[in-house]
Amino acid sequence: QTRTTPTVAPPPAAQTPEPAPSAPVAPKIEYPIERAEAEPGLAPQATLDASDTAMREALANLFNGKLPAFVQPMNLIRNTVATIDNLPRSKAAPRLWPVQPTPGALAMTTAGDSLVIAPDNSARYAPVVALVHAIDTKQLVAIYVRFYPLFQQAYRELGYPDGYFNDRLVAVIDHLIATPDVKPPIALVQPKVLYQYADPELEALSAGQKAMIRVGPDNAAVLKAKLREIRYRVAGPIVAR
């Protein structure tokens, strides 16, 4: 009689422990707003939905107590955030601008067979640029820091739940400062209803950089200088990379 050796079941395999869930990674903040100088002891004192009155009062203090007519008085923080976010894109919807469009039409003339921006077109923007130049940058940034929690909330509402608005602001400032200096005359074409830059490279620029060119080189230089002042106060000096 054949003897059968009983089959021994192999020992159960050692169970590999499940890895512990990793903690969510906080988004990297490159330019923390805490570096900037705020108005001492002041908080926003308003919700985002009810912030217009406080913002109008704060901004009016930059202009001897009277808010300039070119400032849109409603939805100031939301519209400012949306416009800043849109400036490096191809379009920045005027309905969201925190300021009124510049009065008058684009001034044009001819140079040979080309249609070009007229030399006096920049005069349309000069009054607003002069007001911007006169703003106390330190006071402006102090207002921004005071209301920063509301700017941050508005930025997240745009669809950036992990975004940091001050980082976006600095990136947009750098983008505008990098606008190429274009010597006039600047040729235009009208393929449809709207006029466009005849140079494809200029036409391919962002909405913000096109606007910087449209205001004229002298006005653009003033605006870039003010942007550099703002950038320094919200982010520190520019570091070469």
mmCIF file of C-alpha atoms in Angstrom:
data_model
loop_
_atom_site.group_PDB
_atom_site.id
_atom_site.type_symbol
_atom_site.label_atom_id
_atom_site.label_comp_id
_atom_site.label_asym_id
_atom_site.label_seq_id
_atom_site.Cartn_x
_atom_site.Cartn_y
_atom_site.Cartn_z
ATOM 1 C CA GLN A 1 0.000 0.000 0.000
ATOM 2 C CA THR A 2 1.301 3.408 -1.040
ATOM 3 C CA ARG A 3 1.580 5.922 1.703
ATOM 4 C CA THR A 4 0.444 9.494 0.800
ATOM 5 C CA THR A 5 2.312 12.458 2.219
ATOM 6 C CA PRO A 6 -0.152 15.072 3.412
ATOM 7 C CA THR A 7 0.043 18.401 1.598
ATOM 8 C CA VAL A 8 0.993 21.307 3.844
ATOM 9 C CA ALA A 9 -0.430 24.678 2.895
ATOM 10 C CA PRO A 10 2.209 27.456 2.519
ATOM 11 C CA PRO A 11 2.212 30.096 5.217
ATOM 12 C CA PRO A 12 0.192 33.188 4.393
ATOM 13 C CA ALA A 13 2.144 35.895 2.672
ATOM 14 C CA ALA A 14 3.113 38.809 4.837
ATOM 15 C CA GLN A 15 0.744 41.721 4.340
ATOM 16 C CA THR A 16 2.390 44.905 3.120
ATOM 17 C CA PRO A 17 1.061 47.744 5.220
ATOM 18 C CA GLU A 18 -0.874 50.411 3.348
ATOM 19 C CA PRO A 19 1.138 53.643 3.070
ATOM 20 C CA ALA A 20 -0.098 56.386 5.305
ATOM 21 C CA PRO A 21 -2.005 59.052 3.386
ATOM 22 C CA SER A 22 0.268 61.941 2.636
ATOM 23 C CA ALA A 23 -0.675 65.345 3.901
ATOM 24 C CA PRO A 24 -1.857 67.787 1.217
ATOM 25 C CA VAL A 25 0.991 69.831 -0.156
ATOM 26 C CA ALA A 26 0.460 73.523 0.422
ATOM 27 C CA PRO A 27 0.978 75.622 -2.702
ATOM 28 C CA LYS A 28 4.313 77.358 -2.781
ATOM 29 C CA ILE A 29 4.004 81.081 -2.110
ATOM 30 C CA GLU A 30 6.777 83.026 -3.760
ATOM 31 C CA TYR A 31 5.883 86.533 -2.601
ATOM 32 C CA PRO A 32 4.083 86.429 0.765
ATOM 33 C CA ILE A 33 2.089 89.580 1.303
ATOM 34 C CA GLU A 34 3.365 89.762 4.875
ATOM 35 C CA ARG A 35 6.567 91.269 3.465
ATOM 36 C CA ALA A 36 4.686 94.359 2.355
ATOM 37 C CA GLU A 37 4.020 97.305 4.610
ATOM 38 C CA ALA A 38 0.442 97.619 5.804
ATOM 39 C CA GLU A 39 -1.402 100.447 7.488
ATOM 40 C CA PRO A 40 -0.766 99.678 11.165
ATOM 41 C CA GLY A 41 -3.640 98.128 13.087
ATOM 42 C CA LEU A 42 -6.121 98.146 10.223
ATOM 43 C CA ALA A 43 -8.139 95.172 8.992
ATOM 44 C CA PRO A 44 -10.496 95.016 5.989
ATOM 45 C CA GLN A 45 -13.561 95.698 8.200
ATOM 46 C CA ALA A 46 -15.841 94.421 5.430
ATOM 47 C CA THR A 47 -16.885 91.320 3.556
ATOM 48 C CA LEU A 48 -16.070 91.008 -0.128
ATOM 49 C CA ASP A 49 -19.708 91.553 -1.099
ATOM 50 C CA ALA A 50 -19.887 94.726 0.991
ATOM 51 C CA SER A 51 -16.397 96.080 0.355
ATOM 52 C CA ASP A 52 -17.107 98.784 -2.234
ATOM 53 C CA THR A 53 -17.816 101.601 0.207
ATOM 54 C CA ALA A 54 -14.658 100.953 2.217
ATOM 55 C CA MET A 55 -12.570 100.597 -0.946
ATOM 56 C CA ARG A 56 -13.931 103.819 -2.438
ATOM 57 C CA GLU A 57 -13.117 105.703 0.750
ATOM 58 C CA ALA A 58 -9.626 104.243 0.922
ATOM 59 C CA LEU A 59 -8.878 105.024 -2.730
ATOM 60 C CA ALA A 60 -10.323 108.528 -2.453
ATOM 61 C CA ASN A 61 -7.691 109.252 0.199
ATOM 62 C CA LEU A 62 -5.065 108.767 -2.522
ATOM 63 C CA PHE A 63 -6.612 111.685 -4.427
ATOM 64 C CA ASN A 64 -7.214 114.302 -1.735
ATOM 65 C CA GLY A 65 -10.519 112.775 -0.667
ATOM 66 C CA LYS A 66 -12.218 112.609 -4.070
ATOM 67 C CA LEU A 67 -12.420 109.430 -6.121
ATOM 68 C CA PRO A 68 -11.441 110.151 -9.744
ATOM 69 C CA ALA A 69 -14.216 109.877 -12.310
ATOM 70 C CA PHE A 70 -12.342 107.197 -14.240
ATOM 71 C CA VAL A 71 -12.671 104.698 -11.365
ATOM 72 C CA GLN A 72 -15.597 102.289 -11.680
ATOM 73 C CA PRO A 73 -17.292 102.506 -8.260
ATOM 74 C CA MET A 74 -18.840 99.022 -8.126
ATOM 75 C CA ASN A 75 -17.260 95.586 -7.617
ATOM 76 C CA LEU A 76 -13.865 97.222 -7.238
ATOM 77 C CA ILE A 77 -11.965 94.307 -5.738
ATOM 78 C CA ARG A 78 -13.502 91.582 -7.915
ATOM 79 C CA ASN A 79 -13.031 93.621 -11.105
ATOM 80 C CA THR A 80 -9.459 94.554 -10.189
ATOM 81 C CA VAL A 81 -8.556 90.921 -9.581
ATOM 82 C CA ALA A 82 -10.249 89.713 -12.780
ATOM 83 C CA THR A 83 -8.620 92.419 -14.910
ATOM 84 C CA ILE A 84 -5.141 91.825 -13.492
ATOM 85 C CA ASP A 85 -5.549 88.105 -14.128
ATOM 86 C CA ASN A 86 -6.644 88.772 -17.719
ATOM 87 C CA LEU A 87 -3.969 91.289 -18.748
ATOM 88 C CA PRO A 88 -1.419 88.647 -19.850
ATOM 89 C CA ARG A 89 -4.113 86.918 -21.950
ATOM 90 C CA SER A 90 -5.280 87.783 -25.442
ATOM 91 C CA LYS A 91 -8.378 89.612 -24.177
ATOM 92 C CA ALA A 92 -9.304 91.601 -21.064
ATOM 93 C CA ALA A 93 -13.053 92.255 -21.123
ATOM 94 C CA PRO A 94 -13.791 96.003 -20.668
ATOM 95 C CA ARG A 95 -16.955 95.179 -18.679
ATOM 96 C CA LEU A 96 -14.676 93.886 -15.898
ATOM 97 C CA TRP A 97 -12.260 96.806 -15.836
ATOM 98 C CA PRO A 98 -12.086 98.700 -12.536
ATOM 99 C CA VAL A 99 -11.649 101.908 -14.554
ATOM 100 C CA GLN A 100 -13.649 103.591 -17.297
ATOM 101 C CA PRO A 101 -12.409 103.197 -20.888
ATOM 102 C CA THR A 102 -10.422 106.214 -22.083
ATOM 103 C CA PRO A 103 -12.773 108.747 -23.734
ATOM 104 C CA GLY A 104 -12.534 109.329 -27.459
ATOM 105 C CA ALA A 105 -11.511 107.152 -30.354
ATOM 106 C CA LEU A 106 -8.072 105.928 -31.334
ATOM 107 C CA ALA A 107 -6.423 108.790 -33.254
ATOM 108 C CA MET A 108 -5.010 107.694 -36.590
ATOM 109 C CA THR A 109 -3.249 109.242 -39.524
ATOM 110 C CA THR A 110 -1.431 108.101 -42.638
ATOM 111 C CA ALA A 111 2.256 107.660 -43.293
ATOM 112 C CA GLY A 112 2.821 106.989 -46.958
ATOM 113 C CA ASP A 113 0.434 104.172 -47.862
ATOM 114 C CA SER A 114 0.061 102.995 -44.257
ATOM 115 C CA LEU A 115 -2.501 103.796 -41.614
ATOM 116 C CA VAL A 116 -0.704 104.523 -38.335
ATOM 117 C CA ILE A 117 -1.451 105.614 -34.768
ATOM 118 C CA ALA A 118 -1.338 109.419 -34.718
ATOM 119 C CA PRO A 119 1.401 111.044 -32.611
ATOM 120 C CA ASP A 120 -1.197 112.957 -30.576
ATOM 121 C CA ASN A 121 -3.124 109.802 -29.641
ATOM 122 C CA SER A 122 -1.103 109.528 -26.434
ATOM 123 C CA ALA A 123 -2.635 112.828 -25.252
ATOM 124 C CA ARG A 124 -5.909 110.959 -24.619
ATOM 125 C CA TYR A 125 -4.220 108.965 -21.861
ATOM 126 C CA ALA A 126 -2.075 111.729 -20.392
ATOM 127 C CA PRO A 127 -4.532 112.917 -17.666
ATOM 128 C CA VAL A 128 -4.995 109.400 -16.261
ATOM 129 C CA VAL A 129 -1.282 108.626 -16.500
ATOM 130 C CA ALA A 130 -0.498 111.856 -14.647
ATOM 131 C CA LEU A 131 -2.861 110.833 -11.829
ATOM 132 C CA VAL A 132 -1.287 107.386 -11.658
ATOM 133 C CA HIS A 133 2.169 108.953 -11.532
ATOM 134 C CA ALA A 134 1.102 111.192 -8.628
ATOM 135 C CA ILE A 135 -0.243 108.336 -6.477
ATOM 136 C CA ASP A 136 1.643 107.748 -3.254
ATOM 137 C CA THR A 137 2.856 104.208 -3.940
ATOM 138 C CA LYS A 138 3.474 103.439 -0.284
ATOM 139 C CA GLN A 139 -0.084 104.438 0.608
ATOM 140 C CA LEU A 140 -1.522 102.508 -2.355
ATOM 141 C CA VAL A 141 0.250 99.302 -1.360
ATOM 142 C CA ALA A 142 -0.779 99.802 2.276
ATOM 143 C CA ILE A 143 -4.414 99.829 1.123
ATOM 144 C CA TYR A 144 -3.812 96.689 -0.932
ATOM 145 C CA VAL A 145 -2.293 94.917 2.078
ATOM 146 C CA ARG A 146 -5.132 96.071 4.325
ATOM 147 C CA PHE A 147 -7.718 94.550 1.981
ATOM 148 C CA TYR A 148 -5.559 91.625 0.872
ATOM 149 C CA PRO A 149 -7.781 88.887 2.391
ATOM 150 C CA LEU A 150 -10.588 90.095 0.120
ATOM 151 C CA PHE A 151 -8.326 90.209 -2.952
ATOM 152 C CA GLN A 152 -7.296 86.654 -2.132
ATOM 153 C CA GLN A 153 -10.924 85.556 -1.760
ATOM 154 C CA ALA A 154 -11.847 87.128 -5.096
ATOM 155 C CA TYR A 155 -8.923 85.363 -6.781
ATOM 156 C CA ARG A 156 -10.025 81.980 -5.451
ATOM 157 C CA GLU A 157 -13.560 82.686 -6.660
ATOM 158 C CA LEU A 158 -12.154 83.061 -10.181
ATOM 159 C CA GLY A 159 -11.263 79.374 -10.108
ATOM 160 C CA TYR A 160 -7.889 79.273 -8.368
ATOM 161 C CA PRO A 161 -8.645 77.508 -5.059
ATOM 162 C CA ASP A 162 -4.933 76.990 -4.396
ATOM 163 C CA GLY A 163 -3.735 80.193 -6.040
ATOM 164 C CA TYR A 164 -2.043 83.095 -4.297
ATOM 165 C CA PHE A 165 -3.066 86.454 -5.718
ATOM 166 C CA ASN A 166 0.042 88.402 -4.768
ATOM 167 C CA ASP A 167 2.147 85.937 -6.772
ATOM 168 C CA ARG A 168 -0.167 86.482 -9.739
ATOM 169 C CA LEU A 169 0.052 90.256 -9.318
ATOM 170 C CA VAL A 170 3.852 90.194 -9.363
ATOM 171 C CA ALA A 171 3.870 87.946 -12.449
ATOM 172 C CA VAL A 172 1.529 90.331 -14.278
ATOM 173 C CA ILE A 173 3.590 93.371 -13.270
ATOM 174 C CA ASP A 174 6.707 91.666 -14.641
ATOM 175 C CA HIS A 175 4.809 90.855 -17.838
ATOM 176 C CA LEU A 176 3.774 94.480 -18.343
ATOM 177 C CA ILE A 177 7.228 95.837 -17.556
ATOM 178 C CA ALA A 178 8.573 93.468 -20.223
ATOM 179 C CA THR A 179 6.413 95.127 -22.914
ATOM 180 C CA PRO A 180 8.702 95.866 -25.858
ATOM 181 C CA ASP A 181 9.530 99.486 -26.571
ATOM 182 C CA VAL A 182 8.124 100.204 -30.024
ATOM 183 C CA LYS A 183 9.128 103.342 -31.862
ATOM 184 C CA PRO A 184 6.391 105.144 -33.795
ATOM 185 C CA PRO A 185 4.916 105.195 -36.308
ATOM 186 C CA ILE A 186 2.960 102.012 -35.519
ATOM 187 C CA ALA A 187 1.071 100.720 -38.537
ATOM 188 C CA LEU A 188 -2.510 99.485 -38.298
ATOM 189 C CA VAL A 189 -4.779 97.297 -40.413
ATOM 190 C CA GLN A 190 -8.544 96.780 -40.329
ATOM 191 C CA PRO A 191 -9.299 93.208 -41.437
ATOM 192 C CA LYS A 192 -12.828 93.377 -39.994
ATOM 193 C CA VAL A 193 -14.480 95.890 -37.666
ATOM 194 C CA LEU A 194 -11.646 96.455 -35.208
ATOM 195 C CA TYR A 195 -8.230 97.859 -35.969
ATOM 196 C CA GLN A 196 -5.202 95.649 -35.373
ATOM 197 C CA TYR A 197 -1.456 96.149 -35.368
ATOM 198 C CA ALA A 198 -0.080 95.464 -38.824
ATOM 199 C CA ASP A 199 3.012 93.802 -37.364
ATOM 200 C CA PRO A 200 2.011 90.184 -36.538
ATOM 201 C CA GLU A 201 4.425 90.126 -33.584
ATOM 202 C CA LEU A 202 2.734 93.145 -32.021
ATOM 203 C CA GLU A 203 -0.723 91.769 -32.729
ATOM 204 C CA ALA A 204 0.259 88.511 -30.995
ATOM 205 C CA LEU A 205 1.066 90.345 -27.741
ATOM 206 C CA SER A 206 -1.242 90.121 -24.737
ATOM 207 C CA ALA A 207 -4.066 92.561 -24.077
ATOM 208 C CA GLY A 208 -1.983 94.259 -21.392
ATOM 209 C CA GLN A 209 1.119 94.692 -23.524
ATOM 210 C CA LYS A 210 -0.929 95.979 -26.473
ATOM 211 C CA ALA A 211 -2.431 98.598 -24.177
ATOM 212 C CA MET A 212 1.030 99.629 -22.962
ATOM 213 C CA ILE A 213 2.074 100.195 -26.565
ATOM 214 C CA ARG A 214 -1.148 102.000 -27.443
ATOM 215 C CA VAL A 215 -0.699 104.679 -24.757
ATOM 216 C CA GLY A 216 2.547 105.799 -26.382
ATOM 217 C CA PRO A 217 6.181 105.453 -25.306
ATOM 218 C CA ASP A 218 6.263 108.406 -22.896
ATOM 219 C CA ASN A 219 3.125 107.308 -21.038
ATOM 220 C CA ALA A 220 4.335 103.702 -21.036
ATOM 221 C CA ALA A 221 7.617 104.764 -19.423
ATOM 222 C CA VAL A 222 5.696 106.509 -16.609
ATOM 223 C CA LEU A 223 3.461 103.473 -16.071
ATOM 224 C CA LYS A 224 6.416 101.077 -16.035
ATOM 225 C CA ALA A 225 8.164 103.209 -13.440
ATOM 226 C CA LYS A 226 5.071 103.124 -11.221
ATOM 227 C CA LEU A 227 4.760 99.349 -11.703
ATOM 228 C CA ARG A 228 8.370 98.918 -10.593
ATOM 229 C CA GLU A 229 7.635 100.931 -7.446
ATOM 230 C CA ILE A 230 4.574 98.792 -6.681
ATOM 231 C CA ARG A 231 6.481 95.596 -7.339
ATOM 232 C CA TYR A 232 9.260 96.598 -4.988
ATOM 233 C CA ARG A 233 6.781 97.214 -2.188
ATOM 234 C CA VAL A 234 4.771 93.996 -2.638
ATOM 235 C CA ALA A 235 7.639 91.646 -3.509
ATOM 236 C CA GLY A 236 11.045 93.219 -2.950
ATOM 237 C CA PRO A 237 13.691 94.043 -5.581
ATOM 238 C CA ILE A 238 13.786 92.174 -8.886
ATOM 239 C CA VAL A 239 16.316 89.348 -8.777
ATOM 240 C CA ALA A 240 17.965 88.287 -12.034
ATOM 241 C CA ARG A 241 17.330 84.632 -12.886
#
